[in-house]
Amino acid sequence: SQLGSLITNAGFTVESYPYYDAAQRGINFDGMLAALNAAPAGTIVVLHACCHNPTGYDITPAQWDQVVAAVKAKGLVPFLDMAYQGFGYGLKEDGAAVAKFVDAGLTFFVSTSFSKSFSLYGERVGALSVLCENKEEAGRVLSQL
């Protein structure tokens, strides 16, 4: 994936967690949750907030609650990839996973792509948002971007 290549080129190790189970034609949620619970604190976890690419299978709101709880309990760093907001169930509905992380009081990253939603397929247009715990943390983050 392009994101995986970007992360690797930045010097990080990329590993995968179970997600899609082809034999079941659905999500291996138990495997995904077990992998999150086994990850060391501080691990950056890339999660597709909606319209999972490449499978098209999204986890349910109740499963998102479990993911948020695991991320919070294990001290993981969520990085939500939001490339297709509005292409699933609607703008608000597709943004619900982001809202769950906000409500949990977590610091996290959201990458938002506008290439598809603005029909700019030949361009890479997007934004990186960082939700911080407080103004001081935001200042530290901004000094590094």
GROMACS .gro file of C-alpha atoms in nm:
model
  145
    1SER     CA    1   0.000   0.000   0.000
    2GLN     CA    2   0.106   0.360  -0.048
    3LEU     CA    3   0.066   0.431   0.322
    4GLY     CA    4   0.275   0.126   0.411
    5SER     CA    5   0.551   0.241   0.177
    6LEU     CA    6   0.543   0.590   0.325
    7ILE     CA    7   0.569   0.453   0.677
    8THR     CA    8   0.850   0.213   0.586
    9ASN     CA    9   1.043   0.489   0.408
   10ALA     CA   10   1.012   0.699   0.725
   11GLY     CA   11   1.205   0.427   0.909
   12PHE     CA   12   0.921   0.244   1.085
   13THR     CA   13   0.860  -0.129   1.082
   14VAL     CA   14   0.525  -0.222   0.931
   15GLU     CA   15   0.335  -0.526   1.049
   16SER     CA   16  -0.018  -0.640   0.969
   17TYR     CA   17  -0.301  -0.747   1.193
   18PRO     CA   18  -0.577  -0.988   1.091
   19TYR     CA   19  -0.874  -0.814   0.931
   20TYR     CA   20  -1.042  -0.982   0.637
   21ASP     CA   21  -1.111  -1.355   0.639
   22ALA     CA   22  -1.156  -1.466   0.277
   23ALA     CA   23  -1.288  -1.810   0.374
   24GLN     CA   24  -1.563  -1.653   0.586
   25ARG     CA   25  -1.609  -1.359   0.348
   26GLY     CA   26  -1.606  -1.122   0.639
   27ILE     CA   27  -1.402  -0.959   0.908
   28ASN     CA   28  -1.188  -1.165   1.145
   29PHE     CA   29  -1.272  -0.933   1.431
   30ASP     CA   30  -1.155  -1.173   1.703
   31GLY     CA   31  -0.814  -1.196   1.534
   32MET     CA   32  -0.796  -0.819   1.492
   33LEU     CA   33  -0.884  -0.754   1.856
   34ALA     CA   34  -0.637  -1.019   1.977
   35ALA     CA   35  -0.360  -0.852   1.772
   36LEU     CA   36  -0.443  -0.511   1.917
   37ASN     CA   37  -0.439  -0.654   2.269
   38ALA     CA   38  -0.100  -0.819   2.201
   39ALA     CA   39   0.063  -0.504   2.060
   40PRO     CA   40   0.316  -0.326   2.283
   41ALA     CA   41   0.226   0.015   2.425
   42GLY     CA   42   0.318   0.296   2.190
   43THR     CA   43   0.249   0.094   1.875
   44ILE     CA   44   0.100   0.304   1.598
   45VAL     CA   45  -0.211   0.128   1.469
   46VAL     CA   46  -0.349   0.224   1.128
   47LEU     CA   47  -0.725   0.178   1.113
   48HIS     CA   48  -0.956   0.251   0.821
   49ALA     CA   49  -1.232   0.468   0.968
   50CYS     CA   50  -1.482   0.374   0.697
   51CYS     CA   51  -1.507   0.207   0.357
   52HIS     CA   52  -1.216  -0.027   0.434
   53ASN     CA   53  -0.970  -0.043   0.148
   54PRO     CA   54  -0.926  -0.291  -0.014
   55THR     CA   55  -1.200  -0.515   0.135
   56GLY     CA   56  -1.497  -0.279   0.162
   57TYR     CA   57  -1.588  -0.448   0.490
   58ASP     CA   58  -1.628  -0.216   0.790
   59ILE     CA   59  -1.652  -0.312   1.153
   60THR     CA   60  -1.975  -0.234   1.339
   61PRO     CA   61  -2.022   0.052   1.586
   62ALA     CA   62  -2.015  -0.201   1.873
   63GLN     CA   63  -1.688  -0.344   1.739
   64TRP     CA   64  -1.545   0.009   1.714
   65ASP     CA   65  -1.624   0.048   2.084
   66GLN     CA   66  -1.413  -0.261   2.153
   67VAL     CA   67  -1.130  -0.134   1.933
   68VAL     CA   68  -1.130   0.204   2.110
   69ALA     CA   69  -1.127   0.029   2.448
   70ALA     CA   70  -0.834  -0.194   2.346
   71VAL     CA   71  -0.637   0.099   2.204
   72LYS     CA   72  -0.693   0.298   2.521
   73ALA     CA   73  -0.616   0.009   2.759
   74LYS     CA   74  -0.298  -0.093   2.575
   75GLY     CA   75  -0.166   0.262   2.522
   76LEU     CA   76  -0.161   0.228   2.144
   77VAL     CA   77  -0.142   0.526   1.908
   78PRO     CA   78  -0.437   0.527   1.668
   79PHE     CA   79  -0.386   0.656   1.314
   80LEU     CA   80  -0.723   0.668   1.139
   81ASP     CA   81  -0.715   0.658   0.760
   82MET     CA   82  -1.022   0.837   0.621
   83ALA     CA   83  -0.998   0.817   0.242
   84TYR     CA   84  -1.363   0.762   0.155
   85GLN     CA   85  -1.577   0.963   0.397
   86GLY     CA   86  -1.921   1.007   0.246
   87PHE     CA   87  -1.889   0.709   0.012
   88GLY     CA   88  -2.028   0.456   0.262
   89TYR     CA   89  -2.331   0.560   0.463
   90GLY     CA   90  -2.300   0.940   0.465
   91LEU     CA   91  -2.058   1.204   0.594
   92LYS     CA   92  -2.167   1.185   0.958
   93GLU     CA   93  -2.208   0.807   0.964
   94ASP     CA   94  -1.871   0.749   0.798
   95GLY     CA   95  -1.708   0.981   1.053
   96ALA     CA   96  -1.856   0.796   1.351
   97ALA     CA   97  -1.534   0.602   1.425
   98VAL     CA   98  -1.342   0.930   1.457
   99ALA     CA   99  -1.606   1.059   1.698
  100LYS     CA  100  -1.564   0.747   1.914
  101PHE     CA  101  -1.191   0.819   1.955
  102VAL     CA  102  -1.269   1.184   2.037
  103ASP     CA  103  -1.527   1.077   2.297
  104ALA     CA  104  -1.272   0.840   2.453
  105GLY     CA  105  -1.037   1.134   2.514
  106LEU     CA  106  -0.753   0.984   2.313
  107THR     CA  107  -0.474   1.163   2.132
  108PHE     CA  108  -0.472   1.036   1.776
  109PHE     CA  109  -0.403   1.107   1.410
  110VAL     CA  110  -0.650   1.123   1.121
  111SER     CA  111  -0.536   1.131   0.761
  112THR     CA  112  -0.811   1.255   0.534
  113SER     CA  113  -0.792   1.219   0.159
  114PHE     CA  114  -0.986   1.457  -0.062
  115SER     CA  115  -0.870   1.303  -0.391
  116LYS     CA  116  -1.183   1.090  -0.426
  117SER     CA  117  -1.442   1.318  -0.265
  118PHE     CA  118  -1.332   1.617  -0.473
  119SER     CA  119  -1.282   1.404  -0.790
  120LEU     CA  120  -0.912   1.488  -0.801
  121TYR     CA  121  -0.803   1.135  -0.890
  122GLY     CA  122  -0.475   1.237  -1.049
  123GLU     CA  123  -0.374   1.438  -0.743
  124ARG     CA  124  -0.284   1.361  -0.383
  125VAL     CA  125  -0.491   1.608  -0.183
  126GLY     CA  126  -0.552   1.562   0.186
  127ALA     CA  127  -0.482   1.662   0.540
  128LEU     CA  128  -0.331   1.526   0.858
  129SER     CA  129  -0.522   1.613   1.172
  130VAL     CA  130  -0.385   1.547   1.518
  131LEU     CA  131  -0.625   1.551   1.810
  132CYS     CA  132  -0.432   1.652   2.121
  133GLU     CA  133  -0.513   1.629   2.490
  134ASN     CA  134  -0.449   1.996   2.562
  135LYS     CA  135  -0.303   2.322   2.431
  136GLU     CA  136   0.050   2.240   2.547
  137GLU     CA  137   0.049   1.908   2.367
  138ALA     CA  138  -0.090   2.078   2.055
  139GLY     CA  139   0.198   2.327   2.069
  140ARG     CA  140   0.451   2.045   2.085
  141VAL     CA  141   0.286   1.866   1.793
  142LEU     CA  142   0.268   2.181   1.581
  143SER     CA  143   0.637   2.247   1.641
  144GLN     CA  144   0.713   1.913   1.473
  145LEU     CA  145   0.485   1.937   1.169
   0.00000   0.00000   0.00000
